[in-house]
PDB file of C-alpha atoms in Angstrom:
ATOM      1  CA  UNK A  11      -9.481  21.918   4.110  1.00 79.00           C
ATOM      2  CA  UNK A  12     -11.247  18.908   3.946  1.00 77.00           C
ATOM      3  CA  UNK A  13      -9.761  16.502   6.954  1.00 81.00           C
ATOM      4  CA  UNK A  14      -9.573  12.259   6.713  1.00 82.00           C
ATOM      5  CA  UNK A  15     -11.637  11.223   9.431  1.00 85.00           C
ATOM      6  CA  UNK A  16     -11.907   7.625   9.171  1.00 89.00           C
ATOM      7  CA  UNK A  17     -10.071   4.417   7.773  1.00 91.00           C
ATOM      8  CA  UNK A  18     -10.913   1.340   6.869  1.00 92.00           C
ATOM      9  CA  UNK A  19      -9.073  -2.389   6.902  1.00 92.00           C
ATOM     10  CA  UNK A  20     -10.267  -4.994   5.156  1.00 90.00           C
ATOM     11  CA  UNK A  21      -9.844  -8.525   6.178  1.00 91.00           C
ATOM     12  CA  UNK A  22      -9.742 -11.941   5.073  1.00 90.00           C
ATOM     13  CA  UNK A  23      -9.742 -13.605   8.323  1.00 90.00           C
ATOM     14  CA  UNK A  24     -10.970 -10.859  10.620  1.00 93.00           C
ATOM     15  CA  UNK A  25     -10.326 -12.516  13.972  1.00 95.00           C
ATOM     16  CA  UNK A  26      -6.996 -12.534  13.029  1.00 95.00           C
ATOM     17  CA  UNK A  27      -6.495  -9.145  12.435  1.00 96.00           C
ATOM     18  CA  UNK A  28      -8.859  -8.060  15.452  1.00 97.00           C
ATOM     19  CA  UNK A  29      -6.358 -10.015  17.753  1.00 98.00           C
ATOM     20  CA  UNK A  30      -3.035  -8.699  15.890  1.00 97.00           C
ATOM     21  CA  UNK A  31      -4.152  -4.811  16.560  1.00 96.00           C
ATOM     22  CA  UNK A  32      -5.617  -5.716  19.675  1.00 97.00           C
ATOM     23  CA  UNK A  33      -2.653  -7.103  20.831  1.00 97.00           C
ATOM     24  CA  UNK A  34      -0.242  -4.613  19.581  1.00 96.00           C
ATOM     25  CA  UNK A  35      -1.771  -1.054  20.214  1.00 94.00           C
ATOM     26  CA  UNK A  36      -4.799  -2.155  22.070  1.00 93.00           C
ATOM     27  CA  UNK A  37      -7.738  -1.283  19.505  1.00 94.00           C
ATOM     28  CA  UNK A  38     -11.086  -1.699  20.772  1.00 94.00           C
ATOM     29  CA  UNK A  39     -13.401  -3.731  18.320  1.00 96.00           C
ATOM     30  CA  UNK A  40     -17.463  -3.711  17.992  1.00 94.00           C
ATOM     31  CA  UNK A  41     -19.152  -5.603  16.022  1.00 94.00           C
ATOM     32  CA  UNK A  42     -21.932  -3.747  14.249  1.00 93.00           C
ATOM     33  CA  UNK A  43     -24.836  -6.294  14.139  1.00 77.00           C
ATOM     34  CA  UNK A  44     -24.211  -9.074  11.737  1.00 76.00           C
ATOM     35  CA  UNK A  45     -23.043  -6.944   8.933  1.00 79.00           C
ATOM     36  CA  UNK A  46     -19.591  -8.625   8.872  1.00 85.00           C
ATOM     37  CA  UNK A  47     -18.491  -4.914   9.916  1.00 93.00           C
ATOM     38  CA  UNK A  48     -16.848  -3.911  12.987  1.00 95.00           C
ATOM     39  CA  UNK A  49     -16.184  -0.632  14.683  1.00 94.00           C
ATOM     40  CA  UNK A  50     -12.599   0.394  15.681  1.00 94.00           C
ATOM     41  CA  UNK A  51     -11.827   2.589  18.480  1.00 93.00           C
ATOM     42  CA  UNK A  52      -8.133   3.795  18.191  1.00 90.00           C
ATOM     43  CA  UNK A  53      -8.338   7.007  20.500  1.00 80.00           C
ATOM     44  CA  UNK A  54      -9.767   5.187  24.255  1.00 71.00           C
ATOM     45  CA  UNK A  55      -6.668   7.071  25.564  1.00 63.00           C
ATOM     46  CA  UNK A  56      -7.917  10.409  24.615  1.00 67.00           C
ATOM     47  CA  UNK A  57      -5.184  11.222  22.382  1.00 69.00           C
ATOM     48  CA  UNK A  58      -5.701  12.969  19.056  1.00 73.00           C
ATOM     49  CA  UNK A  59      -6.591  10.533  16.133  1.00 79.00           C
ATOM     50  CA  UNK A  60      -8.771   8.540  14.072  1.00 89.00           C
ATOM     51  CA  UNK A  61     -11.280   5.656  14.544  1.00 90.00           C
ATOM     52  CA  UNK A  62     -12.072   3.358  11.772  1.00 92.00           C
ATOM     53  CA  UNK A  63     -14.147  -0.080  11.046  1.00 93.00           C
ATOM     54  CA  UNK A  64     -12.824  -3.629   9.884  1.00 92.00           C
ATOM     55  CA  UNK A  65     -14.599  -5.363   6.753  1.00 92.00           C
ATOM     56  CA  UNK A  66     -14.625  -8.892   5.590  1.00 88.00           C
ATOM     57  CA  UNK A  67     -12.631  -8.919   2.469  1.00 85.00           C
ATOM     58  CA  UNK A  68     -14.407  -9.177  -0.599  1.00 82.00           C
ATOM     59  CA  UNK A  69     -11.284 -10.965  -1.896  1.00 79.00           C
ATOM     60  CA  UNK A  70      -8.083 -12.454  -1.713  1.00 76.00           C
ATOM     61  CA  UNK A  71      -5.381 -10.339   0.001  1.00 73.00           C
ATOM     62  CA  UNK A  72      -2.735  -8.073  -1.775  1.00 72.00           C
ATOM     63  CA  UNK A  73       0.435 -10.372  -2.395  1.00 71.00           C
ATOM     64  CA  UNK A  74       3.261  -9.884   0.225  1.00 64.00           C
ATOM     65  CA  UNK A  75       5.472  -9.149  -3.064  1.00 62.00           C
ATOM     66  CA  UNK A  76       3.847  -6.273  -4.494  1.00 60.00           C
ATOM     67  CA  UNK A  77       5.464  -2.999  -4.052  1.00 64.00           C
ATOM     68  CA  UNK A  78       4.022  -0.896  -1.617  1.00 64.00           C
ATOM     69  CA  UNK A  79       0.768   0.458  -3.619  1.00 63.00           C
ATOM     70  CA  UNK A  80      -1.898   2.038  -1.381  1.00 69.00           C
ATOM     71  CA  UNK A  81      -3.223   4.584   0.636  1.00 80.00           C
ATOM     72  CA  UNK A  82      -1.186   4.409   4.214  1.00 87.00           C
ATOM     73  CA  UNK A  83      -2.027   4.829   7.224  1.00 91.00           C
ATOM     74  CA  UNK A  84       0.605   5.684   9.824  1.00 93.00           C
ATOM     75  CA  UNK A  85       0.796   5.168  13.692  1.00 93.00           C
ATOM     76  CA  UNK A  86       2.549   7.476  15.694  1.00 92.00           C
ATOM     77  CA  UNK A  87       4.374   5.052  18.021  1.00 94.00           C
ATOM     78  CA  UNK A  88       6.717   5.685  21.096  1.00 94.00           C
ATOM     79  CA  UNK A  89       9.629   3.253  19.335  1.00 96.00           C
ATOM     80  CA  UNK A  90       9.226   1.909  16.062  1.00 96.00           C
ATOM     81  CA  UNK A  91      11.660  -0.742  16.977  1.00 96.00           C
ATOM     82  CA  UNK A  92       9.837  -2.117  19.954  1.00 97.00           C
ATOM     83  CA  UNK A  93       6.722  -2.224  17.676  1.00 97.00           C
ATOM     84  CA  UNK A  94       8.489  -3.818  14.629  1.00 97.00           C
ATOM     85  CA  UNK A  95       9.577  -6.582  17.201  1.00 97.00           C
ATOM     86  CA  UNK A  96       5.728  -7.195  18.485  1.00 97.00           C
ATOM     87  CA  UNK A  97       4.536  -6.919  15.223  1.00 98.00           C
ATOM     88  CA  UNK A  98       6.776  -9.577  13.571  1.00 98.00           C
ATOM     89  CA  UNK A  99       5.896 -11.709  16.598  1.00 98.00           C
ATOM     90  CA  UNK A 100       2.076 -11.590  15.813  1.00 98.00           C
ATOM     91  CA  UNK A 101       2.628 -12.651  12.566  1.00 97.00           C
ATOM     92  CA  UNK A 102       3.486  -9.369  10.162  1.00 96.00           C
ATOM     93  CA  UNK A 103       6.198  -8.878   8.106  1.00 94.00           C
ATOM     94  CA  UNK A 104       8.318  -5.924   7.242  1.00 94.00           C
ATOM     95  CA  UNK A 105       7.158  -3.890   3.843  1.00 92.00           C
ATOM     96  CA  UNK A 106       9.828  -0.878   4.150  1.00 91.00           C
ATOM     97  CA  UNK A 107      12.438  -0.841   6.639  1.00 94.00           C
ATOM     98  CA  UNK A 108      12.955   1.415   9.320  1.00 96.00           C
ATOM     99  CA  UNK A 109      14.784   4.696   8.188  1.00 94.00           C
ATOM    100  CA  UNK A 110      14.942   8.419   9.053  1.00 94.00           C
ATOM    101  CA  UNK A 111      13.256  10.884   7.462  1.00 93.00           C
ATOM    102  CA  UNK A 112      14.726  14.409   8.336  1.00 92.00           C
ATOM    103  CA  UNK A 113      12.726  16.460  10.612  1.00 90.00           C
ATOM    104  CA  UNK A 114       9.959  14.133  11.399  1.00 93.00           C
ATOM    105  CA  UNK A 115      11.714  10.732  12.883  1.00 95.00           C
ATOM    106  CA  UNK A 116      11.953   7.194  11.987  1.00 96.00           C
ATOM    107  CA  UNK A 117       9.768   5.444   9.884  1.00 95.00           C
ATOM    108  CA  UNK A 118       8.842   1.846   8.916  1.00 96.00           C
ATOM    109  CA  UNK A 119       6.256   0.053   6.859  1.00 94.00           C
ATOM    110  CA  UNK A 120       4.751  -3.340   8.034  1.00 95.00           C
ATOM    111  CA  UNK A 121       2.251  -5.752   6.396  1.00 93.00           C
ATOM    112  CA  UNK A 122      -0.424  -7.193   8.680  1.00 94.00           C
ATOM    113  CA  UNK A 123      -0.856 -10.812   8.983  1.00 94.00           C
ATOM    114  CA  UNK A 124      -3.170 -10.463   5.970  1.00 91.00           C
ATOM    115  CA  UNK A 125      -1.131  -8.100   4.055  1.00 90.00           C
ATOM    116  CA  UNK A 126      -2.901  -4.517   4.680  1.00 91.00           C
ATOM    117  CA  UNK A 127       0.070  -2.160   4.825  1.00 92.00           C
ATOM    118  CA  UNK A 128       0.305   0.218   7.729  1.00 93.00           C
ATOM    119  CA  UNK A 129       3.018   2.816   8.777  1.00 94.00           C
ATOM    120  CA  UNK A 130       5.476   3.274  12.210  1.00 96.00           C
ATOM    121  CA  UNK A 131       6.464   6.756  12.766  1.00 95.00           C
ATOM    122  CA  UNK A 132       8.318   7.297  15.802  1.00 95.00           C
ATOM    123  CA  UNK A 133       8.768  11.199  16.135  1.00 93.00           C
ATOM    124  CA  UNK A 134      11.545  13.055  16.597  1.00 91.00           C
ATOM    125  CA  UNK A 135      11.983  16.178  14.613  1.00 85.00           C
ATOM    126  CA  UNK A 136      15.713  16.795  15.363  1.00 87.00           C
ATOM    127  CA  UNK A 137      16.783  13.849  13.214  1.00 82.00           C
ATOM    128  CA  UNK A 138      19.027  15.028   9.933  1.00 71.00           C
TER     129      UNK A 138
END
């Protein structure tokens, strides 16, 4: 079964969003030459995941009051509160509140300082 191996953000204002996921899961980013193109290392810690790049936006950003419309990505985090709480402090805003989902944990939707929509799931499969 074919398996997604890498994602993609697009930015307006890359520093920006370098230093927001820098900040709040500690990303690693490499610029690859002067392409306007960096790499993203997600998985320093050895866990399981995915690694990505960052792009300079070709455009203007998705509107912070469009529905949610896209292909998410989600973070597993250890609290999706704690995270909310950093995240709104670097400059996101909430796109779906936090709520359970049965059997899988609690879930949340942000939008990054330039609007990309990412997801919070904090495991815990014994929620009802």
């Amino acid at each position: 079964m074919p398996n997604i191996i890498r994602f993609e953000i697009h930015a307006t204002k890359p520093q920006l969003i370098i230093d927001f996921y820098s900040t709040l899961f500690g990303w690693k980013f490499t610029p690859v030459a002067s392409m306007g193109y960096w790499r993203i290392d997600t998985s320093g810690s050895g866990a399981p995941g995915i690694d990505g790049g960052l792009v300079q936006r070709p455009g203007l950003p998705p509107a912070a009051t469009e529905t949610v419309n896209a292909f998410i990505c989600t973070v597993q985090v250890e609290s999706v509160e704690k995270i909310l709480g950093n995240a709104i402090a670097l400059g996101a805003v909430i796109a779906l509140q936090t709520m359970t989902v049965p059997g899988m944990g609690q879930l949340a939707y942000i939008r990054d300082p330039d609007g990309n929509v990412l997801g919070l799931l904090e495991f815990d499969e014994s929620v009802v």
